[in-house]
Amino acid sequence: MGNRRGKVHFGEELEVALVREIREEVGIKVQIDELLFANTFFTDPHRQVILLMYLCRTKDHQVNLSEEHSEYMWATRSELNHYLPFAITSDLEKYNVFDKIELTD
């Protein structure tokens, strides 16, 4: 994989890339249920990010982080407001994304 971390490989379908990245980064196999949300924003005047949020499920219970990561956490809905930028959480509220998924509070 080299220095292509977190990227979609040229010619790779988005959902295939998502499943691959999750497997590589946290060691679990997921099934994609649906695309929940898509948006784009600029992190600076010369860099645009596209955010795609999918609902995924897994039967795996053991997370095995890659060497790129040192920790992870499962977050409740209220914790998401603390960890995600306000612009993202406000869009998720605006487009009723939280109503489509089960999150504890």
JSON list of N, CA and C in Angstrom, two decimals, residues 23-98:
[
{"chain": "A", "resi": 23, "resn": "ARG", "atom": "N", "xyz": [-10.87, -2.95, 6.77]},
{"chain": "A", "resi": 23, "resn": "ARG", "atom": "CA", "xyz": [-10.15, -4.20, 7.07]},
{"chain": "A", "resi": 23, "resn": "ARG", "atom": "C", "xyz": [-8.67, -3.91, 7.38]},
{"chain": "A", "resi": 24, "resn": "GLU", "atom": "N", "xyz": [-8.03, -3.04, 6.57]},
{"chain": "A", "resi": 24, "resn": "GLU", "atom": "CA", "xyz": [-6.62, -2.73, 6.77]},
{"chain": "A", "resi": 24, "resn": "GLU", "atom": "C", "xyz": [-6.37, -1.93, 8.05]},
{"chain": "A", "resi": 25, "resn": "GLU", "atom": "N", "xyz": [-7.25, -1.00, 8.35]},
{"chain": "A", "resi": 25, "resn": "GLU", "atom": "CA", "xyz": [-7.01, -0.09, 9.47]},
{"chain": "A", "resi": 25, "resn": "GLU", "atom": "C", "xyz": [-7.44, -0.64, 10.83]},
{"chain": "A", "resi": 26, "resn": "VAL", "atom": "N", "xyz": [-8.55, -1.39, 10.87]},
{"chain": "A", "resi": 26, "resn": "VAL", "atom": "CA", "xyz": [-9.05, -1.87, 12.17]},
{"chain": "A", "resi": 26, "resn": "VAL", "atom": "C", "xyz": [-9.28, -3.38, 12.22]},
{"chain": "A", "resi": 27, "resn": "GLY", "atom": "N", "xyz": [-9.00, -4.08, 11.12]},
{"chain": "A", "resi": 27, "resn": "GLY", "atom": "CA", "xyz": [-9.02, -5.53, 11.13]},
{"chain": "A", "resi": 27, "resn": "GLY", "atom": "C", "xyz": [-10.39, -6.17, 11.23]},
{"chain": "A", "resi": 28, "resn": "ILE", "atom": "N", "xyz": [-11.43, -5.47, 10.81]},
{"chain": "A", "resi": 28, "resn": "ILE", "atom": "CA", "xyz": [-12.75, -6.09, 10.81]},
{"chain": "A", "resi": 28, "resn": "ILE", "atom": "C", "xyz": [-13.34, -6.07, 9.40]},
{"chain": "A", "resi": 29, "resn": "LYS", "atom": "N", "xyz": [-14.20, -7.03, 9.16]},
{"chain": "A", "resi": 29, "resn": "LYS", "atom": "CA", "xyz": [-14.89, -7.11, 7.88]},
{"chain": "A", "resi": 29, "resn": "LYS", "atom": "C", "xyz": [-16.28, -6.52, 8.05]},
{"chain": "A", "resi": 30, "resn": "VAL", "atom": "N", "xyz": [-16.65, -5.61, 7.15]},
{"chain": "A", "resi": 30, "resn": "VAL", "atom": "CA", "xyz": [-17.95, -4.96, 7.26]},
{"chain": "A", "resi": 30, "resn": "VAL", "atom": "C", "xyz": [-18.80, -5.24, 6.02]},
{"chain": "A", "resi": 31, "resn": "GLN", "atom": "N", "xyz": [-20.09, -5.10, 6.25]},
{"chain": "A", "resi": 31, "resn": "GLN", "atom": "CA", "xyz": [-21.07, -5.11, 5.17]},
{"chain": "A", "resi": 31, "resn": "GLN", "atom": "C", "xyz": [-21.64, -3.71, 5.10]},
{"chain": "A", "resi": 32, "resn": "ILE", "atom": "N", "xyz": [-21.68, -3.14, 3.90]},
{"chain": "A", "resi": 32, "resn": "ILE", "atom": "CA", "xyz": [-22.22, -1.80, 3.73]},
{"chain": "A", "resi": 32, "resn": "ILE", "atom": "C", "xyz": [-23.72, -1.90, 3.53]},
{"chain": "A", "resi": 33, "resn": "ASP", "atom": "N", "xyz": [-24.47, -1.16, 4.35]},
{"chain": "A", "resi": 33, "resn": "ASP", "atom": "CA", "xyz": [-25.93, -1.14, 4.23]},
{"chain": "A", "resi": 33, "resn": "ASP", "atom": "C", "xyz": [-26.39, -0.04, 3.27]},
{"chain": "A", "resi": 34, "resn": "GLU", "atom": "N", "xyz": [-25.88, 1.19, 3.50]},
{"chain": "A", "resi": 34, "resn": "GLU", "atom": "CA", "xyz": [-26.32, 2.30, 2.64]},
{"chain": "A", "resi": 34, "resn": "GLU", "atom": "C", "xyz": [-25.44, 3.52, 2.82]},
{"chain": "A", "resi": 35, "resn": "LEU", "atom": "N", "xyz": [-25.47, 4.36, 1.80]},
{"chain": "A", "resi": 35, "resn": "LEU", "atom": "CA", "xyz": [-24.84, 5.67, 1.88]},
{"chain": "A", "resi": 35, "resn": "LEU", "atom": "C", "xyz": [-25.79, 6.58, 2.65]},
{"chain": "A", "resi": 36, "resn": "LEU", "atom": "N", "xyz": [-25.30, 7.14, 3.77]},
{"chain": "A", "resi": 36, "resn": "LEU", "atom": "CA", "xyz": [-26.15, 7.97, 4.61]},
{"chain": "A", "resi": 36, "resn": "LEU", "atom": "C", "xyz": [-26.06, 9.45, 4.28]},
{"chain": "A", "resi": 37, "resn": "PHE", "atom": "N", "xyz": [-24.88, 9.89, 3.87]},
{"chain": "A", "resi": 37, "resn": "PHE", "atom": "CA", "xyz": [-24.65, 11.33, 3.75]},
{"chain": "A", "resi": 37, "resn": "PHE", "atom": "C", "xyz": [-23.44, 11.57, 2.87]},
{"chain": "A", "resi": 38, "resn": "ALA", "atom": "N", "xyz": [-23.48, 12.63, 2.08]},
{"chain": "A", "resi": 38, "resn": "ALA", "atom": "CA", "xyz": [-22.33, 13.06, 1.28]},
{"chain": "A", "resi": 38, "resn": "ALA", "atom": "C", "xyz": [-22.26, 14.57, 1.32]},
{"chain": "A", "resi": 39, "resn": "ASN", "atom": "N", "xyz": [-21.05, 15.09, 1.43]},
{"chain": "A", "resi": 39, "resn": "ASN", "atom": "CA", "xyz": [-20.85, 16.52, 1.44]},
{"chain": "A", "resi": 39, "resn": "ASN", "atom": "C", "xyz": [-19.42, 16.82, 1.02]},
{"chain": "A", "resi": 40, "resn": "THR", "atom": "N", "xyz": [-19.14, 18.06, 0.76]},
{"chain": "A", "resi": 40, "resn": "THR", "atom": "CA", "xyz": [-17.79, 18.48, 0.42]},
{"chain": "A", "resi": 40, "resn": "THR", "atom": "C", "xyz": [-17.48, 19.78, 1.15]},
{"chain": "A", "resi": 41, "resn": "PHE", "atom": "N", "xyz": [-16.22, 19.97, 1.49]},
{"chain": "A", "resi": 41, "resn": "PHE", "atom": "CA", "xyz": [-15.80, 21.20, 2.15]},
{"chain": "A", "resi": 41, "resn": "PHE", "atom": "C", "xyz": [-14.32, 21.43, 1.86]},
{"chain": "A", "resi": 42, "resn": "PHE", "atom": "N", "xyz": [-13.88, 22.65, 2.11]},
{"chain": "A", "resi": 42, "resn": "PHE", "atom": "CA", "xyz": [-12.49, 23.02, 1.89]},
{"chain": "A", "resi": 42, "resn": "PHE", "atom": "C", "xyz": [-11.76, 23.07, 3.22]},
{"chain": "A", "resi": 43, "resn": "THR", "atom": "N", "xyz": [-10.60, 22.43, 3.29]},
{"chain": "A", "resi": 43, "resn": "THR", "atom": "CA", "xyz": [-9.77, 22.51, 4.50]},
{"chain": "A", "resi": 43, "resn": "THR", "atom": "C", "xyz": [-8.81, 23.69, 4.41]},
{"chain": "A", "resi": 44, "resn": "ASP", "atom": "N", "xyz": [-8.55, 24.14, 3.20]},
{"chain": "A", "resi": 44, "resn": "ASP", "atom": "CA", "xyz": [-7.85, 25.38, 2.92]},
{"chain": "A", "resi": 44, "resn": "ASP", "atom": "C", "xyz": [-8.20, 25.77, 1.49]},
{"chain": "A", "resi": 45, "resn": "PRO", "atom": "N", "xyz": [-7.78, 26.92, 1.00]},
{"chain": "A", "resi": 45, "resn": "PRO", "atom": "CA", "xyz": [-8.20, 27.36, -0.34]},
{"chain": "A", "resi": 45, "resn": "PRO", "atom": "C", "xyz": [-7.81, 26.42, -1.49]},
{"chain": "A", "resi": 46, "resn": "HIS", "atom": "N", "xyz": [-6.85, 25.54, -1.25]},
{"chain": "A", "resi": 46, "resn": "HIS", "atom": "CA", "xyz": [-6.36, 24.67, -2.32]},
{"chain": "A", "resi": 46, "resn": "HIS", "atom": "C", "xyz": [-6.62, 23.18, -2.06]},
{"chain": "A", "resi": 47, "resn": "ARG", "atom": "N", "xyz": [-7.44, 22.86, -1.05]},
{"chain": "A", "resi": 47, "resn": "ARG", "atom": "CA", "xyz": [-7.70, 21.46, -0.73]},
{"chain": "A", "resi": 47, "resn": "ARG", "atom": "C", "xyz": [-9.18, 21.26, -0.43]},
{"chain": "A", "resi": 48, "resn": "GLN", "atom": "N", "xyz": [-9.81, 20.45, -1.24]},
{"chain": "A", "resi": 48, "resn": "GLN", "atom": "CA", "xyz": [-11.22, 20.13, -1.06]},
{"chain": "A", "resi": 48, "resn": "GLN", "atom": "C", "xyz": [-11.35, 18.68, -0.61]},
{"chain": "A", "resi": 49, "resn": "VAL", "atom": "N", "xyz": [-12.18, 18.45, 0.39]},
{"chain": "A", "resi": 49, "resn": "VAL", "atom": "CA", "xyz": [-12.42, 17.12, 0.92]},
{"chain": "A", "resi": 49, "resn": "VAL", "atom": "C", "xyz": [-13.85, 16.71, 0.59]},
{"chain": "A", "resi": 50, "resn": "ILE", "atom": "N", "xyz": [-14.02, 15.47, 0.20]},
{"chain": "A", "resi": 50, "resn": "ILE", "atom": "CA", "xyz": [-15.35, 14.91, -0.01]},
{"chain": "A", "resi": 50, "resn": "ILE", "atom": "C", "xyz": [-15.61, 13.92, 1.12]},
{"chain": "A", "resi": 51, "resn": "LEU", "atom": "N", "xyz": [-16.69, 14.14, 1.84]},
{"chain": "A", "resi": 51, "resn": "LEU", "atom": "CA", "xyz": [-17.06, 13.29, 2.97]},
{"chain": "A", "resi": 51, "resn": "LEU", "atom": "C", "xyz": [-18.21, 12.39, 2.55]},
{"chain": "A", "resi": 52, "resn": "LEU", "atom": "N", "xyz": [-18.00, 11.09, 2.65]},
{"chain": "A", "resi": 52, "resn": "LEU", "atom": "CA", "xyz": [-19.04, 10.10, 2.38]},
{"chain": "A", "resi": 52, "resn": "LEU", "atom": "C", "xyz": [-19.24, 9.29, 3.65]},
{"chain": "A", "resi": 53, "resn": "MET", "atom": "N", "xyz": [-20.46, 9.26, 4.16]},
{"chain": "A", "resi": 53, "resn": "MET", "atom": "CA", "xyz": [-20.74, 8.52, 5.38]},
{"chain": "A", "resi": 53, "resn": "MET", "atom": "C", "xyz": [-21.66, 7.35, 5.04]},
{"chain": "A", "resi": 54, "resn": "TYR", "atom": "N", "xyz": [-21.17, 6.16, 5.32]},
{"chain": "A", "resi": 54, "resn": "TYR", "atom": "CA", "xyz": [-21.92, 4.94, 5.06]},
{"chain": "A", "resi": 54, "resn": "TYR", "atom": "C", "xyz": [-22.35, 4.29, 6.37]},
{"chain": "A", "resi": 55, "resn": "LEU", "atom": "N", "xyz": [-23.49, 3.62, 6.34]},
{"chain": "A", "resi": 55, "resn": "LEU", "atom": "CA", "xyz": [-23.90, 2.77, 7.44]},
{"chain": "A", "resi": 55, "resn": "LEU", "atom": "C", "xyz": [-23.35, 1.38, 7.15]},
{"chain": "A", "resi": 56, "resn": "CYS", "atom": "N", "xyz": [-22.51, 0.88, 8.04]},
{"chain": "A", "resi": 56, "resn": "CYS", "atom": "CA", "xyz": [-21.89, -0.44, 7.89]},
{"chain": "A", "resi": 56, "resn": "CYS", "atom": "C", "xyz": [-22.20, -1.29, 9.11]},
{"chain": "A", "resi": 57, "resn": "ARG", "atom": "N", "xyz": [-22.19, -2.58, 8.91]},
{"chain": "A", "resi": 57, "resn": "ARG", "atom": "CA", "xyz": [-22.39, -3.52, 10.02]},
{"chain": "A", "resi": 57, "resn": "ARG", "atom": "C", "xyz": [-21.29, -4.57, 9.98]},
{"chain": "A", "resi": 58, "resn": "THR", "atom": "N", "xyz": [-21.03, -5.14, 11.15]},
{"chain": "A", "resi": 58, "resn": "THR", "atom": "CA", "xyz": [-20.03, -6.20, 11.24]},
{"chain": "A", "resi": 58, "resn": "THR", "atom": "C", "xyz": [-20.48, -7.23, 12.26]},
{"chain": "A", "resi": 59, "resn": "LYS", "atom": "N", "xyz": [-20.02, -8.42, 12.08]},
{"chain": "A", "resi": 59, "resn": "LYS", "atom": "CA", "xyz": [-20.22, -9.48, 13.08]},
{"chain": "A", "resi": 59, "resn": "LYS", "atom": "C", "xyz": [-18.95, -9.67, 13.90]},
{"chain": "A", "resi": 60, "resn": "ASP", "atom": "N", "xyz": [-17.88, -8.99, 13.49]},
{"chain": "A", "resi": 60, "resn": "ASP", "atom": "CA", "xyz": [-16.60, -9.07, 14.21]},
{"chain": "A", "resi": 60, "resn": "ASP", "atom": "C", "xyz": [-16.69, -8.26, 15.49]},
{"chain": "A", "resi": 61, "resn": "HIS", "atom": "N", "xyz": [-16.10, -8.80, 16.55]},
{"chain": "A", "resi": 61, "resn": "HIS", "atom": "CA", "xyz": [-16.13, -8.12, 17.84]},
{"chain": "A", "resi": 61, "resn": "HIS", "atom": "C", "xyz": [-14.76, -7.61, 18.26]},
{"chain": "A", "resi": 62, "resn": "GLN", "atom": "N", "xyz": [-13.71, -8.08, 17.62]},
{"chain": "A", "resi": 62, "resn": "GLN", "atom": "CA", "xyz": [-12.35, -7.72, 17.99]},
{"chain": "A", "resi": 62, "resn": "GLN", "atom": "C", "xyz": [-11.77, -6.73, 17.00]},
{"chain": "A", "resi": 63, "resn": "VAL", "atom": "N", "xyz": [-11.41, -5.54, 17.50]},
{"chain": "A", "resi": 63, "resn": "VAL", "atom": "CA", "xyz": [-10.75, -4.53, 16.68]},
{"chain": "A", "resi": 63, "resn": "VAL", "atom": "C", "xyz": [-9.25, -4.75, 16.80]},
{"chain": "A", "resi": 64, "resn": "ASN", "atom": "N", "xyz": [-8.56, -4.81, 15.66]},
{"chain": "A", "resi": 64, "resn": "ASN", "atom": "CA", "xyz": [-7.11, -4.95, 15.62]},
{"chain": "A", "resi": 64, "resn": "ASN", "atom": "C", "xyz": [-6.54, -3.79, 14.83]},
{"chain": "A", "resi": 65, "resn": "LEU", "atom": "N", "xyz": [-6.07, -2.78, 15.54]},
{"chain": "A", "resi": 65, "resn": "LEU", "atom": "CA", "xyz": [-5.58, -1.57, 14.88]},
{"chain": "A", "resi": 65, "resn": "LEU", "atom": "C", "xyz": [-4.30, -1.84, 14.10]},
{"chain": "A", "resi": 66, "resn": "SER", "atom": "N", "xyz": [-4.18, -1.16, 12.96]},
{"chain": "A", "resi": 66, "resn": "SER", "atom": "CA", "xyz": [-2.93, -1.22, 12.19]},
{"chain": "A", "resi": 66, "resn": "SER", "atom": "C", "xyz": [-1.86, -0.43, 12.94]},
{"chain": "A", "resi": 67, "resn": "GLU", "atom": "N", "xyz": [-0.63, -0.53, 12.47]},
{"chain": "A", "resi": 67, "resn": "GLU", "atom": "CA", "xyz": [0.48, 0.20, 13.12]},
{"chain": "A", "resi": 67, "resn": "GLU", "atom": "C", "xyz": [0.32, 1.71, 13.00]},
{"chain": "A", "resi": 68, "resn": "GLU", "atom": "N", "xyz": [-0.53, 2.17, 12.10]},
{"chain": "A", "resi": 68, "resn": "GLU", "atom": "CA", "xyz": [-0.75, 3.60, 11.91]},
{"chain": "A", "resi": 68, "resn": "GLU", "atom": "C", "xyz": [-1.53, 4.23, 13.06]},
{"chain": "A", "resi": 69, "resn": "HIS", "atom": "N", "xyz": [-2.19, 3.41, 13.88]},
{"chain": "A", "resi": 69, "resn": "HIS", "atom": "CA", "xyz": [-3.08, 3.92, 14.91]},
{"chain": "A", "resi": 69, "resn": "HIS", "atom": "C", "xyz": [-2.69, 3.39, 16.28]},
{"chain": "A", "resi": 70, "resn": "SER", "atom": "N", "xyz": [-2.97, 4.20, 17.30]},
{"chain": "A", "resi": 70, "resn": "SER", "atom": "CA", "xyz": [-2.64, 3.77, 18.66]},
{"chain": "A", "resi": 70, "resn": "SER", "atom": "C", "xyz": [-3.87, 3.58, 19.53]},
{"chain": "A", "resi": 71, "resn": "GLU", "atom": "N", "xyz": [-5.02, 4.12, 19.10]},
{"chain": "A", "resi": 71, "resn": "GLU", "atom": "CA", "xyz": [-6.23, 3.96, 19.90]},
{"chain": "A", "resi": 71, "resn": "GLU", "atom": "C", "xyz": [-7.47, 4.18, 19.04]},
{"chain": "A", "resi": 72, "resn": "TYR", "atom": "N", "xyz": [-8.60, 3.76, 19.57]},
{"chain": "A", "resi": 72, "resn": "TYR", "atom": "CA", "xyz": [-9.89, 3.97, 18.92]},
{"chain": "A", "resi": 72, "resn": "TYR", "atom": "C", "xyz": [-10.93, 4.09, 20.01]},
{"chain": "A", "resi": 73, "resn": "MET", "atom": "N", "xyz": [-12.14, 4.52, 19.63]},
{"chain": "A", "resi": 73, "resn": "MET", "atom": "CA", "xyz": [-13.23, 4.57, 20.59]},
{"chain": "A", "resi": 73, "resn": "MET", "atom": "C", "xyz": [-14.55, 4.42, 19.85]},
{"chain": "A", "resi": 74, "resn": "TRP", "atom": "N", "xyz": [-15.53, 3.87, 20.52]},
{"chain": "A", "resi": 74, "resn": "TRP", "atom": "CA", "xyz": [-16.90, 3.87, 20.04]},
{"chain": "A", "resi": 74, "resn": "TRP", "atom": "C", "xyz": [-17.55, 5.07, 20.70]},
{"chain": "A", "resi": 75, "resn": "ALA", "atom": "N", "xyz": [-18.28, 5.87, 19.95]},
{"chain": "A", "resi": 75, "resn": "ALA", "atom": "CA", "xyz": [-18.84, 7.11, 20.47]},
{"chain": "A", "resi": 75, "resn": "ALA", "atom": "C", "xyz": [-20.36, 7.08, 20.47]},
{"chain": "A", "resi": 76, "resn": "THR", "atom": "N", "xyz": [-20.95, 7.67, 21.51]},
{"chain": "A", "resi": 76, "resn": "THR", "atom": "CA", "xyz": [-22.39, 7.87, 21.55]},
{"chain": "A", "resi": 76, "resn": "THR", "atom": "C", "xyz": [-22.74, 9.09, 20.70]},
{"chain": "A", "resi": 77, "resn": "ARG", "atom": "N", "xyz": [-24.01, 9.31, 20.51]},
{"chain": "A", "resi": 77, "resn": "ARG", "atom": "CA", "xyz": [-24.45, 10.47, 19.72]},
{"chain": "A", "resi": 77, "resn": "ARG", "atom": "C", "xyz": [-23.96, 11.78, 20.33]},
{"chain": "A", "resi": 78, "resn": "SER", "atom": "N", "xyz": [-24.09, 11.93, 21.63]},
{"chain": "A", "resi": 78, "resn": "SER", "atom": "CA", "xyz": [-23.65, 13.17, 22.27]},
{"chain": "A", "resi": 78, "resn": "SER", "atom": "C", "xyz": [-22.13, 13.34, 22.20]},
{"chain": "A", "resi": 79, "resn": "GLU", "atom": "N", "xyz": [-21.39, 12.25, 22.25]},
{"chain": "A", "resi": 79, "resn": "GLU", "atom": "CA", "xyz": [-19.94, 12.34, 22.14]},
{"chain": "A", "resi": 79, "resn": "GLU", "atom": "C", "xyz": [-19.51, 12.77, 20.74]},
{"chain": "A", "resi": 80, "resn": "LEU", "atom": "N", "xyz": [-20.30, 12.41, 19.72]},
{"chain": "A", "resi": 80, "resn": "LEU", "atom": "CA", "xyz": [-19.96, 12.83, 18.36]},
{"chain": "A", "resi": 80, "resn": "LEU", "atom": "C", "xyz": [-19.88, 14.35, 18.26]},
{"chain": "A", "resi": 81, "resn": "ASN", "atom": "N", "xyz": [-20.76, 15.04, 19.00]},
{"chain": "A", "resi": 81, "resn": "ASN", "atom": "CA", "xyz": [-20.73, 16.50, 18.99]},
{"chain": "A", "resi": 81, "resn": "ASN", "atom": "C", "xyz": [-19.42, 17.05, 19.54]},
{"chain": "A", "resi": 82, "resn": "HIS", "atom": "N", "xyz": [-18.78, 16.30, 20.39]},
{"chain": "A", "resi": 82, "resn": "HIS", "atom": "CA", "xyz": [-17.50, 16.72, 20.97]},
{"chain": "A", "resi": 82, "resn": "HIS", "atom": "C", "xyz": [-16.34, 16.41, 20.03]},
{"chain": "A", "resi": 83, "resn": "TYR", "atom": "N", "xyz": [-16.39, 15.28, 19.34]},
{"chain": "A", "resi": 83, "resn": "TYR", "atom": "CA", "xyz": [-15.24, 14.82, 18.55]},
{"chain": "A", "resi": 83, "resn": "TYR", "atom": "C", "xyz": [-15.28, 15.24, 17.07]},
{"chain": "A", "resi": 84, "resn": "LEU", "atom": "N", "xyz": [-16.46, 15.48, 16.52]},
{"chain": "A", "resi": 84, "resn": "LEU", "atom": "CA", "xyz": [-16.56, 15.90, 15.12]},
{"chain": "A", "resi": 84, "resn": "LEU", "atom": "C", "xyz": [-16.70, 17.41, 15.03]},
{"chain": "A", "resi": 85, "resn": "PRO", "atom": "N", "xyz": [-16.22, 18.02, 13.96]},
{"chain": "A", "resi": 85, "resn": "PRO", "atom": "CA", "xyz": [-16.39, 19.47, 13.79]},
{"chain": "A", "resi": 85, "resn": "PRO", "atom": "C", "xyz": [-17.87, 19.84, 13.75]},
{"chain": "A", "resi": 86, "resn": "PHE", "atom": "N", "xyz": [-18.18, 21.03, 14.25]},
{"chain": "A", "resi": 86, "resn": "PHE", "atom": "CA", "xyz": [-19.57, 21.50, 14.31]},
{"chain": "A", "resi": 86, "resn": "PHE", "atom": "C", "xyz": [-20.22, 21.49, 12.94]},
{"chain": "A", "resi": 87, "resn": "ALA", "atom": "N", "xyz": [-19.48, 21.88, 11.90]},
{"chain": "A", "resi": 87, "resn": "ALA", "atom": "CA", "xyz": [-20.05, 21.93, 10.55]},
{"chain": "A", "resi": 87, "resn": "ALA", "atom": "C", "xyz": [-20.56, 20.56, 10.11]},
{"chain": "A", "resi": 88, "resn": "ILE", "atom": "N", "xyz": [-19.86, 19.51, 10.51]},
{"chain": "A", "resi": 88, "resn": "ILE", "atom": "CA", "xyz": [-20.29, 18.15, 10.13]},
{"chain": "A", "resi": 88, "resn": "ILE", "atom": "C", "xyz": [-21.51, 17.73, 10.94]},
{"chain": "A", "resi": 89, "resn": "THR", "atom": "N", "xyz": [-21.46, 17.90, 12.26]},
{"chain": "A", "resi": 89, "resn": "THR", "atom": "CA", "xyz": [-22.60, 17.47, 13.08]},
{"chain": "A", "resi": 89, "resn": "THR", "atom": "C", "xyz": [-23.86, 18.28, 12.77]},
{"chain": "A", "resi": 90, "resn": "SER", "atom": "N", "xyz": [-23.69, 19.56, 12.46]},
{"chain": "A", "resi": 90, "resn": "SER", "atom": "CA", "xyz": [-24.88, 20.34, 12.13]},
{"chain": "A", "resi": 90, "resn": "SER", "atom": "C", "xyz": [-25.49, 19.89, 10.81]},
{"chain": "A", "resi": 91, "resn": "ASP", "atom": "N", "xyz": [-24.66, 19.50, 9.84]},
{"chain": "A", "resi": 91, "resn": "ASP", "atom": "CA", "xyz": [-25.18, 18.94, 8.58]},
{"chain": "A", "resi": 91, "resn": "ASP", "atom": "C", "xyz": [-25.88, 17.60, 8.83]},
{"chain": "A", "resi": 92, "resn": "LEU", "atom": "N", "xyz": [-25.30, 16.79, 9.70]},
{"chain": "A", "resi": 92, "resn": "LEU", "atom": "CA", "xyz": [-25.93, 15.50, 10.01]},
{"chain": "A", "resi": 92, "resn": "LEU", "atom": "C", "xyz": [-27.30, 15.70, 10.64]},
{"chain": "A", "resi": 93, "resn": "GLU", "atom": "N", "xyz": [-27.42, 16.70, 11.50]},
{"chain": "A", "resi": 93, "resn": "GLU", "atom": "CA", "xyz": [-28.72, 17.04, 12.10]},
{"chain": "A", "resi": 93, "resn": "GLU", "atom": "C", "xyz": [-29.66, 17.59, 11.03]},
{"chain": "A", "resi": 94, "resn": "LYS", "atom": "N", "xyz": [-29.17, 18.51, 10.22]},
{"chain": "A", "resi": 94, "resn": "LYS", "atom": "CA", "xyz": [-29.99, 19.17, 9.20]},
{"chain": "A", "resi": 94, "resn": "LYS", "atom": "C", "xyz": [-30.60, 18.17, 8.24]},
{"chain": "A", "resi": 95, "resn": "TYR", "atom": "N", "xyz": [-29.84, 17.15, 7.87]},
{"chain": "A", "resi": 95, "resn": "TYR", "atom": "CA", "xyz": [-30.31, 16.16, 6.90]},
{"chain": "A", "resi": 95, "resn": "TYR", "atom": "C", "xyz": [-30.82, 14.87, 7.55]},
{"chain": "A", "resi": 96, "resn": "ASN", "atom": "N", "xyz": [-31.10, 14.94, 8.86]},
{"chain": "A", "resi": 96, "resn": "ASN", "atom": "CA", "xyz": [-31.71, 13.84, 9.62]},
{"chain": "A", "resi": 96, "resn": "ASN", "atom": "C", "xyz": [-30.94, 12.53, 9.55]},
{"chain": "A", "resi": 97, "resn": "VAL", "atom": "N", "xyz": [-29.63, 12.60, 9.46]},
{"chain": "A", "resi": 97, "resn": "VAL", "atom": "CA", "xyz": [-28.82, 11.39, 9.38]},
{"chain": "A", "resi": 97, "resn": "VAL", "atom": "C", "xyz": [-28.92, 10.59, 10.67]},
{"chain": "A", "resi": 98, "resn": "PHE", "atom": "N", "xyz": [-28.93, 11.28, 11.81]},
{"chain": "A", "resi": 98, "resn": "PHE", "atom": "CA", "xyz": [-29.01, 10.57, 13.08]},
{"chain": "A", "resi": 98, "resn": "PHE", "atom": "C", "xyz": [-30.31, 9.79, 13.24]}
]
